[in-house]
Every structure is written in structure tokens, then in C-alpha cells.
Coordinates of C-alpha atoms and ligand atoms in Angstrom, one line a residue:
X1069 CA 13.0 5.6 21.6
X1070 CA 15.1 3.6 19.1
X1071 CA 13.0 2.6 16.0
X1072 CA 13.8 -0.1 13.4
X1073 CA 11.8 0.2 10.1
X1074 CA 11.7 -2.7 7.8
X1075 CA 11.6 -1.9 4.1
X1076 CA 13.2 0.3 1.6
X1077 CA 10.6 2.1 -0.7
X1078 CA 8.6 5.2 -0.9
X1079 CA 6.2 3.8 1.7
X1080 CA 9.0 3.3 4.2
X1081 CA 10.5 6.7 3.5
X1082 CA 7.2 8.2 4.3
X1083 CA 6.8 6.4 7.4
X1084 CA 10.5 7.1 8.6
X1085 CA 10.0 10.9 7.9
X1086 CA 6.8 10.8 9.7
X1087 CA 8.4 8.9 12.7
X1088 CA 11.2 11.2 12.8
X1089 CA 9.0 14.0 13.7
X1090 CA 7.9 12.3 16.9
X1091 CA 9.7 13.7 20.2
X1092 CA 9.8 10.2 21.2
X1093 CA 12.2 9.3 18.4
X1094 CA 15.8 9.1 19.6
X1095 CA 17.3 7.3 16.5
X1096 CA 15.6 5.6 13.5
X1097 CA 17.1 2.8 11.7
X1098 CA 15.9 1.4 8.4
X1099 CA 16.4 -2.0 7.0
X1100 CA 17.5 -2.0 4.0
X1101 CA 16.3 1.6 3.5
X1102 CA 17.6 3.6 0.5
X1103 CA 19.4 6.8 -0.4
X1104 CA 16.5 9.2 0.5
X1105 CA 15.5 7.5 3.7
X1106 CA 19.0 7.9 4.6
X1107 CA 18.3 11.6 5.2
X1108 CA 16.0 10.8 8.1
X1109 CA 17.3 7.3 9.6
X1110 CA 20.3 5.3 9.6
X1111 CA 20.1 2.5 6.8
X1112 CA 21.5 -0.9 7.9
X1113 CA 22.2 -3.5 5.0
X1114 CA 19.7 -6.3 6.2
X1115 CA 17.4 -7.8 3.8
X1116 CA 13.5 -7.7 4.6
X1117 CA 13.3 -11.5 4.8
X1118 CA 16.3 -12.0 7.1
X1119 CA 14.6 -12.1 10.3
X1120 CA 17.3 -13.7 12.3
X1121 CA 19.7 -10.6 11.2
X1122 CA 16.9 -8.1 12.1
X1123 CA 16.3 -9.6 15.5
X1124 CA 20.2 -9.9 16.3
X1125 CA 20.4 -6.1 15.2
X1126 CA 17.4 -5.1 17.1
X1127 CA 18.9 -6.7 20.3
X1128 CA 22.4 -5.4 19.7
X1129 CA 21.3 -2.0 19.2
X1130 CA 18.4 -1.7 21.9
X1131 CA 15.7 -1.3 19.5
X1132 CA 12.2 -0.4 21.4
X1133 CA 10.1 -0.6 18.3
X1134 CA 10.3 -2.4 15.0
X1135 CA 7.7 -1.3 12.4
X1136 CA 7.4 -3.9 9.7
X1137 CA 6.2 -2.3 6.6
X1138 CA 6.0 -4.7 3.4
X1139 CA 3.6 -7.7 2.8
X1140 CA 6.1 -10.4 2.3
X1141 CA 7.8 -10.2 5.7
X1142 CA 4.4 -9.7 7.5
X1143 CA 3.1 -12.7 5.8
X1144 CA 6.1 -14.9 6.7
X1145 CA 5.9 -13.9 10.3
X1146 CA 8.3 -11.1 10.8
X1147 CA 6.3 -9.6 13.7
X1148 CA 6.1 -13.0 15.3
X1149 CA 10.0 -13.3 15.3
X1150 CA 10.4 -10.1 17.0
X1151 CA 7.7 -11.0 19.7
X1152 CA 9.5 -14.2 20.2
X1153 CA 12.6 -12.3 20.9
X1154 CA 10.9 -10.0 23.3
X1155 CA 10.8 -6.9 20.8
X1156 CA 7.8 -4.7 20.4
X1157 CA 6.7 -4.7 16.8
X1158 CA 4.1 -2.9 14.9
X1159 CA 2.2 -4.9 12.3
X1160 CA -0.1 -8.1 12.1
X1161 CA 1.3 -11.4 13.2
X1162 CA 1.5 -14.2 10.8
X1163 CA -1.8 -15.7 11.5
X1164 CA -3.5 -12.2 11.0
X1165 CA -1.5 -11.2 7.8
X1166 CA -3.2 -13.9 5.9
X1167 CA -5.8 -11.5 5.3
X1168 CA -3.6 -10.3 2.6
X1169 CA -1.6 -13.5 2.1
X1170 CA -4.5 -15.6 0.8
X1171 CA -7.3 -14.2 -1.4
X1172 CA -9.4 -17.4 -0.5
X1173 CA -9.2 -16.8 3.1
X1174 CA -10.2 -13.1 2.7
X1175 CA -13.1 -14.0 0.6
X1176 CA -14.3 -16.6 2.7
X1177 CA -14.1 -14.5 5.7
X1178 CA -16.2 -11.8 3.9
X1179 CA -18.8 -14.4 2.8
X1180 CA -19.0 -15.9 6.5
X1181 CA -19.3 -12.5 8.2
X1182 CA -21.7 -10.7 5.4
X1183 CA -19.1 -8.1 4.6
X1184 CA -20.1 -6.7 1.1
X1185 CA -17.8 -7.9 -1.7
X1186 CA -18.0 -9.6 -5.3
X1187 CA -19.4 -13.1 -5.7
X1188 CA -16.5 -15.6 -6.3
X1189 CA -15.5 -19.2 -6.4
X1190 CA -12.1 -20.7 -5.2
X1191 CA -10.3 -23.4 -7.5
X1192 CA -7.4 -25.7 -6.8
X1193 CA -7.0 -27.1 -10.1
X1194 CA -6.9 -25.6 -13.8
X1195 CA -9.4 -28.2 -15.0
X1196 CA -12.1 -27.0 -12.5
X1197 CA -11.3 -23.4 -13.0
X1198 CA -11.5 -23.8 -17.0
X1199 CA -14.9 -25.8 -16.8
X1200 CA -16.3 -23.0 -14.5
X1201 CA -15.3 -20.4 -17.1
X1202 CA -17.3 -22.1 -19.7
X1203 CA -20.6 -20.7 -18.5
X1204 CA -19.2 -17.7 -16.3
X1205 CA -20.1 -14.2 -17.4
X1206 CA -17.5 -11.9 -18.8
X1207 CA -15.6 -9.7 -18.0
X1208 CA -14.5 -11.6 -14.9
X1209 CA -11.4 -11.4 -12.6
X1210 CA -8.8 -14.0 -11.8
X1211 CA -6.7 -13.7 -8.5
X1212 CA -3.7 -15.7 -7.4
X1213 CA -4.5 -16.8 -4.0
X1214 CA -1.1 -15.8 -2.6
X1215 CA 1.1 -12.7 -2.8
X1216 CA 2.4 -11.8 -6.2
X1217 CA 3.8 -8.5 -6.0
X1218 CA 0.5 -7.0 -6.5
X1219 CA 0.4 -8.5 -10.0
X1220 CA -1.6 -11.6 -9.4
X1221 CA -4.8 -9.8 -10.6
X1222 CA -6.2 -10.4 -14.0
X1223 CA -9.0 -8.7 -15.3
X1224 CA -10.2 -10.7 -18.2
X1225 CA -12.7 -9.1 -20.8
X1226 CA -13.3 -12.4 -22.8
X1227 CA -13.5 -16.0 -22.1
X1228 CA -10.3 -16.5 -24.3
X1229 CA -8.4 -14.1 -22.1
X1230 CA -9.9 -15.9 -18.9
X1231 CA -8.5 -19.3 -20.0
X1232 CA -5.3 -17.7 -20.9
X1233 CA -5.1 -16.3 -17.4
X1234 CA -5.7 -19.6 -15.8
X1235 CA -2.8 -20.9 -17.8
X1236 CA -0.7 -18.0 -16.7
X1237 CA -1.3 -18.4 -12.9
X1238 CA -2.1 -22.1 -12.5
X1239 CA 0.0 -24.1 -15.3
X1240 CA 3.0 -21.5 -16.3
X1241 CA 3.1 -20.5 -12.5
X1242 CA 4.0 -16.7 -13.4
X1243 CA 3.9 -16.1 -9.8
X1244 CA 5.1 -19.4 -8.4
X1245 CA 3.2 -21.1 -5.6
X1246 CA 1.0 -17.9 -5.2
X1247 CA -1.1 -19.4 -8.2
X1248 CA -1.6 -22.9 -6.8
X1249 CA -5.1 -21.9 -5.9
X1250 CA -7.1 -19.0 -7.6
X1251 CA -10.1 -17.0 -6.8
X1252 CA -12.4 -16.2 -9.8
X1253 CA -14.8 -13.2 -8.9
X1254 CA -17.4 -11.1 -10.6
X1255 CA -16.2 -8.0 -12.2
X1256 CA -17.2 -5.0 -10.4
X1257 CA -17.6 -1.4 -12.0
X1258 CA -17.3 1.9 -10.1
X1259 CA -14.8 4.3 -8.5
X1260 CA -11.9 2.7 -6.6
X1261 CA -10.8 4.1 -3.4
X1262 CA -8.1 3.1 -0.9
X1263 CA -8.8 3.6 2.9
X1264 CA -6.0 2.9 5.4
X1265 CA -6.8 2.1 8.9
X1266 CA -5.1 1.8 12.1
X1267 CA -6.3 -1.5 14.3
X1268 CA -5.5 -2.6 17.6
X1269 CA -7.3 -5.9 17.7
X1270 CA -10.7 -4.6 18.6
X1271 CA -10.9 -0.8 17.7
X1272 CA -10.4 0.8 14.1
X1273 CA -9.3 4.3 13.5
X1274 CA -9.9 5.3 9.9
X1275 CA -7.3 7.6 8.1
X1276 CA -8.1 9.8 5.1
X1277 CA -9.0 8.2 1.9
X1278 CA -6.9 8.0 -1.3
X1279 CA -6.8 7.0 -4.8
X1280 CA -4.2 5.1 -6.4
X1281 CA -3.4 4.8 -10.4
X1282 CA -2.0 1.3 -11.1
X1283 CA -1.6 1.4 -14.8
X1284 CA 1.7 2.3 -16.4
X1285 CA 0.5 5.0 -18.9
X1286 CA -1.9 7.9 -19.2
X1287 CA -5.8 7.0 -19.5
X1288 CA -5.1 3.9 -17.3
X1289 CA -3.5 2.3 -20.2
X1290 CA -0.5 -0.1 -20.0
X1291 CA 0.7 -2.7 -17.6
X1292 CA -0.1 -2.9 -14.0
X1293 CA 2.5 -1.3 -11.8
X1294 CA 3.1 -0.9 -8.0
X1295 CA 1.2 2.3 -8.5
X1296 CA 2.2 5.6 -10.5
X1297 CA 0.4 8.3 -8.3
X1298 CA -2.1 8.8 -5.8
X1299 CA -4.3 11.7 -4.5
X1300 CA -6.0 12.4 -1.1
X1301 CA -8.5 12.7 0.0
X1302 CA -11.0 11.1 -2.7
X1303 CA -13.7 13.5 -3.5
X1304 CA -16.1 10.4 -4.2
X1305 CA -15.8 9.1 -0.6
X1306 CA -18.3 11.1 1.0
X1307 CA -19.3 11.1 4.7
X1308 CA -22.4 9.1 4.0
X1309 CA -20.0 6.2 2.3
X1310 CA -17.6 6.6 5.1
X1311 CA -20.4 5.9 7.8
X1312 CA -21.7 2.9 5.8
X1313 CA -18.0 1.5 5.5
X1314 CA -17.3 2.0 9.3
X1315 CA -20.7 0.1 10.1
X1316 CA -20.7 -2.7 7.5
X1317 CA -16.9 -3.2 6.5
X1318 CA -14.4 -1.9 8.7
X1319 CA -15.5 -2.9 12.2
X1320 CA -17.0 -6.2 11.0
X1321 CA -13.7 -7.1 9.4
X1322 CA -11.9 -6.4 12.7
X1323 CA -14.5 -8.2 14.6
X1324 CA -14.3 -11.1 12.3
X1325 CA -10.6 -11.5 12.6
X1326 CA -10.9 -11.6 16.3
X1327 CA -13.9 -14.0 16.1
X1328 CA -11.7 -16.3 14.1
X1329 CA -8.7 -16.2 16.7
X1330 CA -6.5 -14.1 14.2
X1331 CA -6.5 -10.8 16.3
X1332 CA -5.3 -8.1 13.8
X1333 CA -3.1 -5.3 14.8
X1334 CA -1.5 -3.0 12.5
X1335 CA -2.7 -1.3 9.4
X1336 CA -5.7 -2.5 7.2
X1337 CA -5.8 -1.1 3.9
X1338 CA -9.2 -1.5 2.3
X1339 CA -9.4 -1.4 -1.4
X1340 CA -13.0 -0.4 -2.0
X1341 CA -15.2 -0.2 -5.2
X1342 CA -18.0 2.3 -4.9
X1343 CA -20.4 0.4 -7.0
X1344 CA -24.0 1.3 -7.7
X1345 CA -25.1 -1.2 -5.1
X1346 CA -23.0 0.4 -2.5
X1347 CA -19.3 0.1 -1.5
X1348 CA -17.8 -3.5 -1.6
X1349 CA -14.5 -4.8 -0.8
X1350 CA -12.2 -5.4 -3.8
X1351 CA -9.2 -6.5 -1.6
X1352 CA -7.5 -6.3 1.8
X1353 CA -3.8 -5.5 2.4
X1354 CA -2.6 -6.1 5.8
X1355 CA -0.1 -3.0 5.7
X1356 CA 0.2 0.7 4.6
X1357 CA -0.4 1.1 0.8
X1358 CA 2.2 2.4 -1.6
X1359 CA 2.1 5.2 -2.8
X1360 CA -1.1 5.9 -0.7
X1361 CA 1.1 6.5 2.4
X1362 CA 3.0 9.2 0.5
X1363 CA -0.2 11.2 0.4
X1364 CA -1.9 10.1 3.6
X1365 CA 0.9 10.8 6.1
X1366 CA 1.8 14.2 5.0
X1367 CA -1.8 15.1 6.1
X1368 CA -1.9 13.2 9.3
X1369 CA -1.8 15.6 12.5
X1370 CA -1.0 12.8 15.1
X1371 CA 2.3 11.6 16.4
X1372 CA 2.7 8.2 14.3
X1373 CA 4.8 6.6 17.2
X1374 CA 1.9 7.1 19.7
X1375 CA -0.3 5.5 17.1
X1376 CA 1.9 2.6 16.6
X1377 CA 2.3 2.2 20.3
X1378 CA -1.4 2.4 20.9
X1379 CA -2.1 -0.4 18.3
X1380 CA 0.3 -2.6 19.9
X1381 CA -0.9 -2.0 23.5
X1382 CA -4.7 -2.2 22.5
X1383 CA -5.4 1.6 23.5
X1384 CA -6.3 3.0 20.1
X1385 CA -9.6 3.9 21.6
X1386 CA -7.9 6.8 23.3
X1387 CA -6.3 8.1 20.1
X1388 CA -8.1 11.2 18.2
X1389 CA -6.9 10.6 14.7
X1390 CA -6.7 13.7 12.9
X1391 CA -6.1 14.8 9.4
X1392 CA -5.5 18.4 8.0
X1393 CA -8.2 19.9 6.1
X1394 CA -6.3 20.1 2.9
X1395 CA -5.3 17.9 0.0
X1396 CA -2.1 15.9 -1.4
X1397 CA -1.1 14.5 -4.8
X1398 CA 1.9 12.1 -5.4
X1399 CA 3.3 11.8 -8.8
X1400 CA 5.8 8.8 -9.2
X1401 CA 9.0 9.5 -11.1
X1402 CA 9.9 6.1 -12.7
X1403 CA 12.6 4.8 -15.0
X1404 CA 11.3 4.6 -18.7
X1405 CA 10.4 1.3 -19.5
X1406 CA 8.9 0.3 -16.0
X1407 CA 7.3 -2.1 -15.2
X1408 CA 9.1 -4.2 -17.8
X1409 CA 12.7 -3.4 -18.7
X1410 CA 14.7 -0.4 -17.7
X1411 CA 18.1 0.7 -16.9
X1412 CA 19.2 2.0 -13.7
X1413 CA 22.3 4.0 -12.2
X1414 CA 21.5 7.5 -13.6
X1415 CA 22.5 10.4 -11.6
X1416 CA 19.4 12.3 -9.8
X1417 CA 19.8 15.8 -9.5
X1418 CA 17.2 18.7 -8.2
X1419 CA 16.5 16.9 -4.9
X1420 CA 17.7 19.9 -3.0
X1421 CA 14.9 21.9 -4.3
X1422 CA 12.6 20.1 -1.7
X1423 CA 14.5 21.1 1.5
X1424 CA 13.5 24.7 1.8
X1425 CA 9.8 24.4 0.7
X1426 CA 7.2 23.4 3.1
X1427 CA 4.5 21.3 1.6
X1428 CA 6.5 19.6 -1.0
X1429 CA 8.1 16.2 -0.4
X1430 CA 10.3 13.7 -2.3
X1431 CA 10.0 10.1 -1.1
X1432 CA 12.6 7.8 -2.5
X1433 CA 11.3 4.6 -3.8
X1434 CA 14.3 3.1 -5.7
X1435 CA 17.7 5.2 -5.3
X1436 CA 21.1 4.3 -3.9
X1437 CA 24.2 6.2 -3.5
X1438 CA 26.6 5.9 -6.6
X1439 CA 30.5 5.6 -6.2
X1440 CA 30.9 9.5 -6.1
X1441 CA 28.3 9.9 -3.3
X1442 CA 25.9 11.2 -5.9
X1443 CA 22.3 9.8 -5.6
X1444 CA 21.3 7.5 -8.5
X1445 CA 18.3 5.7 -9.7
X1446 CA 18.0 2.2 -8.5
X1447 CA 14.7 0.8 -9.5
X1448 CA 11.5 1.1 -11.6
X1449 CA 9.8 3.5 -9.5
X1450 CA 12.3 6.0 -8.3
X1451 CA 10.8 8.8 -6.6
X1452 CA 7.3 10.0 -5.2
X1453 CA 7.0 13.7 -5.7
X1454 CA 4.2 14.7 -3.3
X1455 CA 2.8 18.3 -2.8
X1456 CA 0.1 19.6 -0.5
X1457 CA -2.6 22.3 -1.6
X1458 CA -5.8 23.8 0.0
X1459 CA -7.7 21.9 -2.7
X1460 CA -6.8 18.7 -4.7
X1461 CA -6.4 21.0 -8.0
X1462 CA -4.0 23.1 -6.1
X1463 CA -2.0 20.1 -4.8
X1464 CA -2.0 18.6 -8.2
X1465 CA -0.8 21.7 -9.9
X1466 CA 2.1 21.9 -7.1
X1467 CA 2.9 18.2 -7.4
X1468 CA 3.4 18.6 -11.2
X1469 CA 5.3 21.8 -10.9
X1470 CA 7.6 20.0 -8.3
X1471 CA 8.2 17.1 -10.9
X1472 CA 10.0 19.7 -13.0
X1473 CA 12.7 20.2 -10.4
X1474 CA 13.9 16.8 -10.7
X1475 CA 16.3 15.5 -13.6
X1476 CA 17.5 12.1 -14.5
X1477 CA 18.0 10.1 -17.7
X1478 CA 15.0 8.1 -18.8
X1479 CA 12.6 10.0 -16.2
X1480 CA 9.1 8.8 -16.9
X1481 CA 5.7 9.8 -15.4
X1482 CA 2.2 9.9 -16.0
X1483 CA 0.4 13.3 -16.6
X1484 CA -2.8 12.5 -15.6
X1485 CA -2.7 11.8 -11.7
X1486 CA -5.9 13.0 -10.2
X1487 CA -7.7 13.6 -13.4
X1488 CA -10.7 12.2 -11.9
X1489 CA -10.6 15.2 -9.6
X1490 CA -12.2 17.1 -12.5
X1491 CA -15.2 14.9 -12.6
X1492 CA -16.0 15.0 -9.0
Ligands
LIG941 N1 -1.3 0.8 -3.9 C1 -1.7 -0.4 -3.7 C2 -0.8 -1.2 -2.9 O1 -0.3 -0.8 -2.0 O2 -1.0 -2.4 -2.9

């Protein structure tokens, strides 16, 4: 089977690495990929939003399965474009990817179907939003309705901050048309957990849990990033919580999408808050999370190509999804200055150290080949260093040890990934 993966970050590297282990995978391509992905797939220079070029490539190269990983192409209809050309594709169609593509849609869905989430109001004008804020309790959360590179959520501790947030999103248009409409919602407190699930339109299969660290600096300080590290499983996501979420959140969401005529096939990522009143949905994503995927897939026992096909064919009920009884920690090595200003193009050394070592992985988020063939930094997030362990503590010790094997100028990382493990 020839497989084309759309995307070029750490998530796509983890997916390509996992797919490469399938006996069904005869050849894997990745568009556009990166220097790390090139070790498991042939990278083709096609942008993630160029559907015409992707379809042309897929037809010319006899691609049997396309896996669309990032949110933007999914929301814009990448899967629909493939299907229209008669090519099998894994991921939600455009009418289902709206689950992530519009915060107002997802909040309305949860309200309509009684899925636990924070109370909210939706606003189409800054005047109405500002008037609401006069009496709304703080802290309060502002969310741009559309996709905003994961940065369209503002947690405002004061009314002043909230007013400034409305200006940023709706007047200054920091995230473009994503801020034409905003959702203002109640601030929730508790532990955050990420739960990824495979969905075939009606059946949902739950992967192991994980937790992300979104802020740039130790102690959850600094700016929001695409994620500075993850661990899996979350010790706070108990069997009891899992049972509750399956009954009240996961299956109801899949059923609600089908009832709305928006059958969802692909991955639903449930961003949960474990509040004193029980688990509630913080957000939905219509795709694998990053860097969650970098700790979840190394623990997955199944052939991922079988699971992709089952999601497309509506036969997920025949898949017994299994994970190793171990733990994984991923520490992101970033360029100093990320997520604001940073330099690129520095030579990376030490990557070979991962080759012979079982249970250690280096997934590339932002790398490319330099002029002399040497791999160099090419992004804010550069590498995800993942290690397994029999316990979370062991996995964390192993992951931080492995971060020392890698060298590049301006290397930056958080030193407290998985600190919550000690509180469990
Ligand atoms: N780790 C959060 C995300 O993938 O959006």
C-alpha cells in the first residue's frame, strides 16, 4: 500500500514512523515533511493547502491512502478533495472538521446535546461583547471562533484584560477572520487532560490519555506555544473518569455529529478539564494533537494502518485498540525565543544516538537539510525527544537524559515537563 501523509511537524513524523511499521506499508510519502520524516518517508515538496497538487501527486503515484494530519487543510476540505478524486483519505470531511474549525459550532453542539462544558455566550460584534463583559465574572475566557494556530484562546484575569482581548480579536484582527465572531466562556479550574480517539462515524475507540504543557517557560509561565512537552498516561485520568467520559462525552459527541448530518471519521481530540463538578470539554480538535501524538503512538500496540482503514470503512467496532502498560514523556527542544523571535539554520548534532536505543525517539518538528546535507534547525519547535519507561517517573528521567544527547545553538527547553507526576 502506498501512503501519503499531509503535514510536516512532529505529529506527522510520529504518524509516519508508526505507519512505517505496518506490513501493509509498501511506500510512505509525506508532503511537505521535514529532515527527520525523510528517514521513514519520501518527502515531496507540496504545501499542506495545495489540494490540487496533492491530488495530482496521489493519482500519478498510485496512492492508496492519504492521511491528512493538520487542522487547516482538514477545515478547508482536504479529505473532500481527495474523495472527489476517488482517493481514500483518513480524516474528517469539511462538514465534520467544523468541530474544531468553529468554536461557536462546537459550543452550540454541546449545549444542544447536553455534553458537559463551560457556560458561554457567542458575539458577532465587539460592542455586544464589551457590553456583556461589564457584568460578567472574571477570570473569563475569550475564544476566537475560527482557527488561529492554537493561539486564539485568551484567559483574562481582569475585566480590563478581557476588554483588551476583545480589541485584539475583533478590532485589531490579530487572527484575521478567525476573530469575526468570538465565544466568551466561564473560566474552569482543574487538571487538563488530552484524550485522543479514533472515530468511524458511529464507533469511538479511545486512545491512552496524555497531558500537554502549553506555556513556553517553566512553572507554566510565558506565552502560549504549540506545546513544549507531554506525558502519557495522565495519572489523574482514572478508570472512573474514563467511564464517565465514554458515556457522557465521547459517544454523545460522535452521535451528535451523526445526528447533525456531519458524520465524523478520523481523530477527535477531547481537551478536557477535570473540574470539581466532573470532567468537562474545554475544546475539541478534529485531528491528532501535537505533541500528544509523540507520546501516544509509541505506546500503541495496533497497526495504525489497520485503524485508519477501519475508520474510513466504518469497521472500527472490529478493532481492539491496545496500549502498552508503560509510560512516555516528550520534551520539546525549541529555538531560544520561541514562540516570538528566534533564529534558524543551526546545525543539529547527536541525532544518531537515538538509532540503536530502544524506547527513545526523536521526532522532528522543524528541521531541514542544510547545503552540506547536515540537518539544521528550521522552526520554533525543532525536535520532540520522547522516551518510554515502566513508570512516568522513569520515562521522564529517560527523556531528560536523552535531551542531553542533542546539541544545536540556541537550544531551549522546559525543565519541568511532567512535574505534575510528582503530585499524583
Ligand atoms: N497540543 C494541543 C494541540 O495539538 O492542539
